[in-house]
Short mmCIF file of C-alpha atoms in Angstrom, two decimals:
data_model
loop_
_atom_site.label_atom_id
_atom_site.label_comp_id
_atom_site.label_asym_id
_atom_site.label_seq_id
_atom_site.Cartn_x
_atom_site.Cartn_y
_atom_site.Cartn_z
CA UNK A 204 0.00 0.00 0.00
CA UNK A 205 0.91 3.85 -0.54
CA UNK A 206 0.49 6.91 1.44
CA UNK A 207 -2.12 9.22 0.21
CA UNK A 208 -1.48 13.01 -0.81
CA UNK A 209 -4.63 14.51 -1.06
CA UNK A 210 -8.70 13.78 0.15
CA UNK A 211 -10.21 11.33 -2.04
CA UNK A 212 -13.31 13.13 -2.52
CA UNK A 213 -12.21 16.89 -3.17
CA UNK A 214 -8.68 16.71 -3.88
CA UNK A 215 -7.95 18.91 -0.95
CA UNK A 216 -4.20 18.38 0.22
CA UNK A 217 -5.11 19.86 3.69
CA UNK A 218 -5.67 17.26 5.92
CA UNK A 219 -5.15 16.50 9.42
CA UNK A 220 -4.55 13.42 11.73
CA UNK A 221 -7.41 11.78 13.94
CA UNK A 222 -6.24 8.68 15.22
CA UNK A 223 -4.23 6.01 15.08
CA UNK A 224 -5.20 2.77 15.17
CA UNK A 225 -2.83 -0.36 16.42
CA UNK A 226 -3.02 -3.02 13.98
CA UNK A 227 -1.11 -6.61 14.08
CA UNK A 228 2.30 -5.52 12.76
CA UNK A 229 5.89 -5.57 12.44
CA UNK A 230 6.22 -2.04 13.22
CA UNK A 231 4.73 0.88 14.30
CA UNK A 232 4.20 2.47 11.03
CA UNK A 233 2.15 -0.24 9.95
CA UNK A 234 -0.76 1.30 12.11
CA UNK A 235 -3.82 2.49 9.84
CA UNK A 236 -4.15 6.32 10.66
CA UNK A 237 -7.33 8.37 9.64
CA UNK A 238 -7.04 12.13 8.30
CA UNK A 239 -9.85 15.11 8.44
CA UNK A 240 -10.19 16.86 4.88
CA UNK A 241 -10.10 20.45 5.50
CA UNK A 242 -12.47 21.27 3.02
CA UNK A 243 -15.22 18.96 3.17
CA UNK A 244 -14.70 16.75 6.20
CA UNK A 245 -14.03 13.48 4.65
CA UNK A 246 -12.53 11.06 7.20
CA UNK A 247 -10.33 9.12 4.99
CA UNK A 248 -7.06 6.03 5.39
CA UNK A 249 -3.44 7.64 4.96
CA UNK A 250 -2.74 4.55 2.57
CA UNK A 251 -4.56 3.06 -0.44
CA UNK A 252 -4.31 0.03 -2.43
CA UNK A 253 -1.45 0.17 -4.93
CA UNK A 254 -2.87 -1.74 -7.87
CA UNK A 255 -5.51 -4.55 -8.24
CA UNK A 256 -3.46 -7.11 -7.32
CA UNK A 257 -3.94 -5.92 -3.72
CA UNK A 258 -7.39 -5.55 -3.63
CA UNK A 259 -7.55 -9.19 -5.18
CA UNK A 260 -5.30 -10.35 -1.68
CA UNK A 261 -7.68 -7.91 0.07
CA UNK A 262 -11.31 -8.80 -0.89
CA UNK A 263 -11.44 -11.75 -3.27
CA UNK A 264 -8.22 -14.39 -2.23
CA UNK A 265 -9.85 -14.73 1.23
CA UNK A 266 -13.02 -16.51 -0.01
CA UNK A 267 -11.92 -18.62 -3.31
CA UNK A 268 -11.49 -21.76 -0.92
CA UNK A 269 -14.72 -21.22 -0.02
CA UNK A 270 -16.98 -24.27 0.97
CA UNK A 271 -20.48 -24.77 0.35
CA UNK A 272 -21.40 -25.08 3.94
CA UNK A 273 -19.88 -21.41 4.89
CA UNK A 274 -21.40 -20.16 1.48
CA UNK A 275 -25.13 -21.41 3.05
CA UNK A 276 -24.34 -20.04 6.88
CA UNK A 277 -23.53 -16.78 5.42
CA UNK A 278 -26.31 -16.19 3.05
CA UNK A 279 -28.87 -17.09 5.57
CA UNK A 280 -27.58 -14.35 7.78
CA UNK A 281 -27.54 -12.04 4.76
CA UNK A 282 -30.79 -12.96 3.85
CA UNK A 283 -32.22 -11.73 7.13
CA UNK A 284 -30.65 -8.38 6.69
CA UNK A 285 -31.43 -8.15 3.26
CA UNK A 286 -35.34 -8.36 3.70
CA UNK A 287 -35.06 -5.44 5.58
CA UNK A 288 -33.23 -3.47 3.30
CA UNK A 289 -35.80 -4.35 0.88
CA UNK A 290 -38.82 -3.45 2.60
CA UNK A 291 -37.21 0.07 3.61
CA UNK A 292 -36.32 0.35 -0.44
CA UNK A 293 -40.05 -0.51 -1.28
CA UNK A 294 -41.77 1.38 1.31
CA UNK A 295 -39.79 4.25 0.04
CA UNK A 296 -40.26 3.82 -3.31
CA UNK A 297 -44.35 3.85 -3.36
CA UNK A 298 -43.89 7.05 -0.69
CA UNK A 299 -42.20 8.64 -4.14
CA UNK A 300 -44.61 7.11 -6.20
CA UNK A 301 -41.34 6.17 -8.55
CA UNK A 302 -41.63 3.86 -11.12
CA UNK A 303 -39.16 1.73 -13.28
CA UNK A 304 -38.64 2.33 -16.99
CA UNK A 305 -37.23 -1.30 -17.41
CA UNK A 306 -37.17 -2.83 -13.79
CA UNK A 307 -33.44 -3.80 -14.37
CA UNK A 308 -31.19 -3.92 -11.43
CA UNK A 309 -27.42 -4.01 -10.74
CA UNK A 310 -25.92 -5.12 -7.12
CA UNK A 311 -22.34 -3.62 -7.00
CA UNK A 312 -20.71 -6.24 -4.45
CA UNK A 313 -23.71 -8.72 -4.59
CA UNK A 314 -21.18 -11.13 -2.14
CA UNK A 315 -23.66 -14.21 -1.86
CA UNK A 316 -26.78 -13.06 -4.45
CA UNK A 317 -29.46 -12.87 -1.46
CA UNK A 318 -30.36 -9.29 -2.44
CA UNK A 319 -30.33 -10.00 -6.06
CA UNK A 320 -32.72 -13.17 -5.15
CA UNK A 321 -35.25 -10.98 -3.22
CA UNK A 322 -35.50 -8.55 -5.91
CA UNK A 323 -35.71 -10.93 -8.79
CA UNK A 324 -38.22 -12.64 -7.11
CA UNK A 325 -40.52 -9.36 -6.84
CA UNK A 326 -39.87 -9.60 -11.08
CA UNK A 327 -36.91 -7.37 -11.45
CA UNK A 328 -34.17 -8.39 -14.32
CA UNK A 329 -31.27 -8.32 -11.86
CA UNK A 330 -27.23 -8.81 -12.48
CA UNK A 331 -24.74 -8.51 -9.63
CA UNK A 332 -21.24 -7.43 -9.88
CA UNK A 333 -18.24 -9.08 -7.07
CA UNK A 334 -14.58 -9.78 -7.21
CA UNK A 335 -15.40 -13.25 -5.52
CA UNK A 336 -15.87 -15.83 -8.18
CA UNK A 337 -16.16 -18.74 -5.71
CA UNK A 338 -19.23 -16.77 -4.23
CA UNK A 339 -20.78 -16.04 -7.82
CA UNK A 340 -20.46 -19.76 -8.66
CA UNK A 341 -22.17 -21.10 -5.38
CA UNK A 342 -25.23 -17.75 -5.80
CA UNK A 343 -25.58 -19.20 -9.27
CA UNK A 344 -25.93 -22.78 -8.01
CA UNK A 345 -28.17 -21.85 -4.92
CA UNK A 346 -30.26 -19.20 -6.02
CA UNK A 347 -29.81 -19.20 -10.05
CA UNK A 348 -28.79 -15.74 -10.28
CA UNK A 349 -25.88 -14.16 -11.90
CA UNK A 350 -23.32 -12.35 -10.57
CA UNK A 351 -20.03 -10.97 -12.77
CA UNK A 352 -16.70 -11.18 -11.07
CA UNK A 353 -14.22 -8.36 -11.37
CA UNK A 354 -14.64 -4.75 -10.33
CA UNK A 355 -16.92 -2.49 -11.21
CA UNK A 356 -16.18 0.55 -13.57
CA UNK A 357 -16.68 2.78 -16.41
CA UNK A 358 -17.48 0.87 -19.35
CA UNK A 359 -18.86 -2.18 -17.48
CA UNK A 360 -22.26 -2.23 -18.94
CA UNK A 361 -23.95 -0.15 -21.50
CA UNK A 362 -25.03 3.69 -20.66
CA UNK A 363 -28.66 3.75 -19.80
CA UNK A 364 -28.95 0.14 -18.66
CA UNK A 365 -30.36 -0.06 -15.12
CA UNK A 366 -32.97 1.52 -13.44
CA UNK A 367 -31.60 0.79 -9.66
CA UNK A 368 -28.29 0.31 -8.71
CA UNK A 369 -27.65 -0.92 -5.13
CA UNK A 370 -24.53 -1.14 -3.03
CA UNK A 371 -24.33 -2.37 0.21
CA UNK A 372 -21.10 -1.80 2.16
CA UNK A 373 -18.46 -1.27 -0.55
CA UNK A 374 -17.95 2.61 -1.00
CA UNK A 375 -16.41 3.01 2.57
CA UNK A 376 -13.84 0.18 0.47
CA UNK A 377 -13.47 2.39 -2.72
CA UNK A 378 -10.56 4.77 -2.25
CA UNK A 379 -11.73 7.03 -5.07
CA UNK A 380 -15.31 7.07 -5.08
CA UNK A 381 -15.80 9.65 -7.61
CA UNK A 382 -15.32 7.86 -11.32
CA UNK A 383 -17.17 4.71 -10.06
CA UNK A 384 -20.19 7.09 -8.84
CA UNK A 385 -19.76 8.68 -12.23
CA UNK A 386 -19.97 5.39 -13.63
CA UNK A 387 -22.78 4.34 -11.82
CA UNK A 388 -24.82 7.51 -12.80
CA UNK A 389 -23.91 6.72 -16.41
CA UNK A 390 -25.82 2.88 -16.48
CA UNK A 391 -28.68 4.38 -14.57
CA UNK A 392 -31.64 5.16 -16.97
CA UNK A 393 -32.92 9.07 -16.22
CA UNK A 394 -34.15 9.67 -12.91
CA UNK A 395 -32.58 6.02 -11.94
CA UNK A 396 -31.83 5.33 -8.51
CA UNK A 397 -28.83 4.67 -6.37
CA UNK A 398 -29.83 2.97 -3.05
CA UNK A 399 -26.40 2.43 -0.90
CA UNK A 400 -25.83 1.81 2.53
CA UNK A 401 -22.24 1.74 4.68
CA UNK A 402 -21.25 2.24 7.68
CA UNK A 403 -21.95 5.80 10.21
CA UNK A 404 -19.19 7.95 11.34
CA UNK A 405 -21.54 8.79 14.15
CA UNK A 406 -22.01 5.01 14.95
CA UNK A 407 -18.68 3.99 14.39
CA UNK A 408 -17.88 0.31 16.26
CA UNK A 409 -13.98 -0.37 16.83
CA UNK A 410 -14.02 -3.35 14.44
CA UNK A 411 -14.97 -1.37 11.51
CA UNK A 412 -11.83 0.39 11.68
CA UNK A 413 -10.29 -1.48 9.86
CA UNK A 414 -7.50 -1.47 6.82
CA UNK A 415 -10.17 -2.36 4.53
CA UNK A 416 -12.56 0.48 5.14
CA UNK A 417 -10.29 3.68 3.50
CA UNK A 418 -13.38 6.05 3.74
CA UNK A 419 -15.70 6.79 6.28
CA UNK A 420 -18.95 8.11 5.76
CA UNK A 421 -20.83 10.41 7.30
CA UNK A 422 -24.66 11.60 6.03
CA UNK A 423 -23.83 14.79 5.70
CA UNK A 424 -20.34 13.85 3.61
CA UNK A 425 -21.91 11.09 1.29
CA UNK A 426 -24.59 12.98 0.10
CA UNK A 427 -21.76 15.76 -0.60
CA UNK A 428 -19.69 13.36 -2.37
CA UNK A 429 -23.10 12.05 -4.34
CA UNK A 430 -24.23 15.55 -5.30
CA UNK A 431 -20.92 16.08 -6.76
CA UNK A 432 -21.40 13.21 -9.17
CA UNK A 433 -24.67 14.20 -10.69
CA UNK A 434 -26.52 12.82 -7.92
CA UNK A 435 -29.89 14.22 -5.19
CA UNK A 436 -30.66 12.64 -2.51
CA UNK A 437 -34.45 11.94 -2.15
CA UNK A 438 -34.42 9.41 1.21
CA UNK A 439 -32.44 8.74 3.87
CA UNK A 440 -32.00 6.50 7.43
CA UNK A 441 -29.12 7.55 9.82
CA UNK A 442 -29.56 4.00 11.74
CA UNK A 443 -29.84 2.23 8.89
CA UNK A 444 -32.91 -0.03 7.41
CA UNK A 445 -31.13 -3.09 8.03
CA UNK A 446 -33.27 -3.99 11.78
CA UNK A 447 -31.87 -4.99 14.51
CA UNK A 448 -28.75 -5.77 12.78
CA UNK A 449 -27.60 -2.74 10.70
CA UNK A 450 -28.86 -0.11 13.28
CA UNK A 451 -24.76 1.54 13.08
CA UNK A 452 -25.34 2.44 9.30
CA UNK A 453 -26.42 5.10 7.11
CA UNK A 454 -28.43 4.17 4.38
CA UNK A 455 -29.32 6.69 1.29
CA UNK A 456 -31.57 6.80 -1.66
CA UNK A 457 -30.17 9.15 -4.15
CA UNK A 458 -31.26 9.95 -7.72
CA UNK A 459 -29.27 10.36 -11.18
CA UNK A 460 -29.82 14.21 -12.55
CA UNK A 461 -26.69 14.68 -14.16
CA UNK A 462 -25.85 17.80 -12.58
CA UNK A 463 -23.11 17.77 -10.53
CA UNK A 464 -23.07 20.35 -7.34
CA UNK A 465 -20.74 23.72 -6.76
CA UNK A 466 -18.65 24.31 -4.25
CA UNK A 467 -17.49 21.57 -1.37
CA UNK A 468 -18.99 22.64 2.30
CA UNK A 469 -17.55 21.06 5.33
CA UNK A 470 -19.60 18.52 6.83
CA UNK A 471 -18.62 17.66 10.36
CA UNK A 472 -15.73 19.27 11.79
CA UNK A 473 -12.80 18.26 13.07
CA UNK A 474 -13.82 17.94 16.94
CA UNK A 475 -16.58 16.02 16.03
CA UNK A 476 -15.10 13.22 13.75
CA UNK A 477 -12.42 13.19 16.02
CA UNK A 478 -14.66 12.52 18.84
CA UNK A 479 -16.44 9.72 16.87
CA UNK A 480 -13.26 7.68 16.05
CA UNK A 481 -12.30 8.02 19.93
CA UNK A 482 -15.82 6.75 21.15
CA UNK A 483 -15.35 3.73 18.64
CA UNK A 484 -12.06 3.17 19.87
CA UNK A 485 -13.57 2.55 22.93
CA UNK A 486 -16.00 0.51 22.63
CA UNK A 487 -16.78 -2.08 20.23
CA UNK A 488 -21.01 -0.89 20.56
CA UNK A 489 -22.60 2.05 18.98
CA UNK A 490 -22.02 5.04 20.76
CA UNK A 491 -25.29 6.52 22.96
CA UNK A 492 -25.89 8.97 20.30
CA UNK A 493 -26.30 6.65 17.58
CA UNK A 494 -29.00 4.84 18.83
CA UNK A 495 -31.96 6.19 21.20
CA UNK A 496 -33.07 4.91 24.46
CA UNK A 497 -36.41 4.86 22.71
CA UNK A 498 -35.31 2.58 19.52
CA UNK A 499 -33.39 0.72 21.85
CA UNK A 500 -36.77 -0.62 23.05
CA UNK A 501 -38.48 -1.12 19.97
CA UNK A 502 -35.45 -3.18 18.91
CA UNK A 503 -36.12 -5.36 22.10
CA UNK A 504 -39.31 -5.82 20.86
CA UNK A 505 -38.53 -7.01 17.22
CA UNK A 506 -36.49 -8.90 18.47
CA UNK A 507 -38.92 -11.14 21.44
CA UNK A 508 -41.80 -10.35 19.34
CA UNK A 509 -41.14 -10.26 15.61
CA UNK A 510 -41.21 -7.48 13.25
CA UNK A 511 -45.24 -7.30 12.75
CA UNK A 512 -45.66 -6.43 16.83
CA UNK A 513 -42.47 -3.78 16.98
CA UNK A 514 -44.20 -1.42 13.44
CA UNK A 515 -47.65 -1.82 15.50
CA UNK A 516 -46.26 -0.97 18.95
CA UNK A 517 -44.17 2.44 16.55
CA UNK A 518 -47.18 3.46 14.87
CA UNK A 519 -49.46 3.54 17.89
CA UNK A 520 -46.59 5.71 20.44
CA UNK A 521 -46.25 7.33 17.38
CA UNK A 522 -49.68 8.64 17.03
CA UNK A 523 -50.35 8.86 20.21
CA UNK A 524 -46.92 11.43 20.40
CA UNK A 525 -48.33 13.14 17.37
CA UNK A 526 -51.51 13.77 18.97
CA UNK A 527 -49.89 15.38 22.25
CA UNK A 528 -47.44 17.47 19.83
CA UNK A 529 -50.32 19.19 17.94
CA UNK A 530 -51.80 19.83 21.26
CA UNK A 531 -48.97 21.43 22.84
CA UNK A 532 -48.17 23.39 19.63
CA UNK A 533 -51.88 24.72 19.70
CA UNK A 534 -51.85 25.75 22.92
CA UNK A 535 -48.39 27.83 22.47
CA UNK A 536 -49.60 29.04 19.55
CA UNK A 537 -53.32 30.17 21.14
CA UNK A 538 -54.80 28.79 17.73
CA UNK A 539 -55.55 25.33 16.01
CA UNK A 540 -52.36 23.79 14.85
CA UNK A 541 -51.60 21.83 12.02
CA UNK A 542 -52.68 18.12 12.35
CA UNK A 543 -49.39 16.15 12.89
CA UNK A 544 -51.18 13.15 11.78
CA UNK A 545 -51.74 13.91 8.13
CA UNK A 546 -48.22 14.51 7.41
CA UNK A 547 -46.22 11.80 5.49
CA UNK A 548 -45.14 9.34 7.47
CA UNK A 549 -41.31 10.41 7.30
CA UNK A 550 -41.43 13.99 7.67
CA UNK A 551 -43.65 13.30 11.18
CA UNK A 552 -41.48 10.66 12.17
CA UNK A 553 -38.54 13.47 11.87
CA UNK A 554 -40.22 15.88 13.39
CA UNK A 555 -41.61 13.78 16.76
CA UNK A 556 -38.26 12.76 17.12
CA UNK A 557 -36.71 16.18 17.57
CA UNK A 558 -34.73 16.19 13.99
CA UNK A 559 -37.02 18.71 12.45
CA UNK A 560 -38.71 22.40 14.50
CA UNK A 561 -41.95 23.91 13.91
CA UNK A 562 -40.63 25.98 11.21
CA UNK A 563 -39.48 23.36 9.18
CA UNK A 564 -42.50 21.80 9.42
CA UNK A 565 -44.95 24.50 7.85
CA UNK A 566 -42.22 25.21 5.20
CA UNK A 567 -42.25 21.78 4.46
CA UNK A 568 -46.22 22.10 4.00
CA UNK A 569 -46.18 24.80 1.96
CA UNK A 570 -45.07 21.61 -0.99
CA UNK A 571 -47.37 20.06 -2.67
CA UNK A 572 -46.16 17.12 -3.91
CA UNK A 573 -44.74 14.44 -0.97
CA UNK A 574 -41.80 13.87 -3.84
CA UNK A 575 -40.60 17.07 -3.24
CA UNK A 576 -41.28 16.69 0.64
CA UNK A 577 -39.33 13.77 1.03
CA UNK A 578 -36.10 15.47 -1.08
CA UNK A 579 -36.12 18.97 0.95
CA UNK A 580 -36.66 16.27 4.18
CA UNK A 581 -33.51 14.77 3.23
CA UNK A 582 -31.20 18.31 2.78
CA UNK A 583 -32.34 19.66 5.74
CA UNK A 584 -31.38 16.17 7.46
CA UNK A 585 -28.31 16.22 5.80
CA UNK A 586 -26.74 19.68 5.60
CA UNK A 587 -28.68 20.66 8.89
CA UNK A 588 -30.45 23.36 7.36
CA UNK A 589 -31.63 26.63 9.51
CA UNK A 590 -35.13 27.57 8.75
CA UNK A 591 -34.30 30.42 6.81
CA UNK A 592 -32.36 28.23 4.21
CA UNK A 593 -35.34 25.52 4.62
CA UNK A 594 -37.39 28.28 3.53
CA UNK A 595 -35.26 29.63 0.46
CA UNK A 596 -34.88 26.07 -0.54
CA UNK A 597 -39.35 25.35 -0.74
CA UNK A 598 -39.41 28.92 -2.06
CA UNK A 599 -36.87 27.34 -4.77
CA UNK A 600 -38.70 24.13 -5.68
CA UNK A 601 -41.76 26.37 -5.76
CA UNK A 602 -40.79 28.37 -8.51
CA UNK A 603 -39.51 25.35 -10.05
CA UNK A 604 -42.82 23.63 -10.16
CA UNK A 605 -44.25 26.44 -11.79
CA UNK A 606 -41.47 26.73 -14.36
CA UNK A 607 -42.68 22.89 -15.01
CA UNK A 608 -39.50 21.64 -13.63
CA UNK A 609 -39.70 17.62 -12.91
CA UNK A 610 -39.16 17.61 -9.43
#
């Protein structure tokens, strides 16, 4: 491996140290460090893979012995996750009302071909895309789906191809992530969707630091680095959609527009990624801030209880919360208030749950379509928007709508 010069997102050459973390070694400057981009907070590895050769020893040499047995125990703990991800990805999709030209999908790292399974099986053309061919040939064999091996890049597949693309825990492995996003946006059919998910700077667990993992993500710095590839982010979950068992990721649903974004803003600062990688030294759980005392208990639920019993215990505190908001807000406000209740479902959820203030809210109601909703939901998430720029930014997709802009 090599040093790097400069951040892999921006370029920026102005970087500074975080941590260091011990790693089995010969010597001391075999330790993985992590560097701070000055100009748009990236957290980033100080060494990258020289050539493919070492991300064959890295990612595929580690599996090509492997046996059919492992193959099955690993896939049936995939699957588990993988139904989750797919009922966030669906619920999501008919909130948008979004609909697929072709219903062709690509899996970037498909590993064992669960996910690709799942959504052929709900009648999508799928392909998947890994470095592991030993893992292809046992997916094919199991589940009759295909999966490439190699890498995936520009020129892969035809432009236009796919409507989705998903990724699931590889871009925190890419060490430039900006040609393979711009390759990416090229195979996506207009107004295709990217739907990836890695791990949360703000979640951070000590094993996922690890020599592997050359970028960590943040929300606020992978929607930067998405919207710099032609990409807008239209849904998002901090904790992840994965259940009980991806609650320490971020998970984001962006779309292809083909316009990439101005200038770089820094996303969190130095303090604060430094204090992340310090709490997941630590400790190999999710730090207190990652995870509420309140989802805490509805992830003891799912898991005594099931999944149906959690979403019915949610919905009802949930609208019994909403109920009590809209009270108190009426009262303060010595008028009726808006019903909390007829919101969409995310954009209540954010609000109840202290993400989003009263003055987000109305702007956010001043849109008529929930499309738009959910998008300027995800910015303000994001980029933490004041209500001032909440307000210029509906004020902007107002005048956009009336221009007959697609949303």
């Amino acid at each position: 491996m090599k040093n790097i010069e400069a951040c892999p997102a921006c370029d920026c050459p102005d970087s500074r140290r975080l941590v260091q973390v011990v790693t089995e070694h010969v010597s001391p400057a075999d330790d993985l460090v992590y560097l701070h981009c000055g100009r748009c907070g990236l957290v980033y590895s100080h060494r990258q893979f020289e050539d493919s050769a070492e991300l064959d020893e890295c990612y595929a040499a580690p599996y090509q012995e492997a046996a059919r047995a492992e193959f099955l125990k690993v896939t049936a703990h995939k699957t588990g996750i993988h139904r989750y991800r797919k009922a966030w990805l669906d619920a999501t999709l008919r909130r948008l009302a979004w609909s697929p030209r072709h219903k062709r999908a690509l899996e970037i790292g498909s590993k064992d071909g669960s996910f690709l399974k799942l959504i052929r099986d709900d009648g999508w053309e799928a392909v998947g895309m890994d470095p592991n061919a030993t893992y292809g040939r046992l997916a094919k064999e199991v589940y009759g789906v295909e999966i490439r091996s190699g890498y995936f890049e520009q020129g892969t597949f035809p432009p236009a191809t796919f409507d989705l693309v998903s990724s699931f825990h590889v871009i925190e492995h890419i060490q430039d992530p900006n040609p393979v996003l711009t390759a990416v946006r090229d195979v996506l059919t207009p107004g295709g969707l990217l739907y990836l998910e890695t791990p949360n700077l703000h979640c951070l667990q000590r094993r996922q630091l690890a020599t592997g993992h050359v970028v960590l993500y943040s929300l606020a710095t992978l929607a930067q680095v998405l919207e710099h590839n032609g990409f807008e982010v239209v849904a998002v979950s901090e904790n992840g959609p994965g259940g009980l068992l991806t609650f320490d990721q971020v998970a984001v649903l962006a779309r292809a527009t083909g316009r990439p974004a101005g200038e770089w803003r820094l996303g969190e600062s130095f303090e604060e990624a430094k204090a992340c990688l310090e709490r997941a030294l630590q400790s190999n759980f999710p730090s207190p801030e990652g995870l509420s005392f309140r989802n805490r208990m509805f992830h003891l639920v799912q898991r005594l209880f099931g999944d149906e019993r959690a979403l019915a215990l949610k919905s009802v505190y949930l609208g019994v919360h909403a109920r009590r908001r809209g009270q108190q807000m009426e009262k303060a406000a010595g008028g009726p208030a808006m019903d909390l209740n007829r919101l969409p479902d995310p954009v209540r959820q954010q609000f109840l749950q202290g993400f989003l203030q009263e003055g987000h809210l109305r702007e956010l109601q001043r849109l008529p379509d929930e499309w738009v909703q959910l998008k300027v939901l995800a910015r303000i998430k994001v980029f933490r928007l004041s209500h001032d720029q909440t307000k210029a930014l509906v004020d902007a997709e107002l005048s956009r709508a009336q221009e007959g802009a697609f949303p």
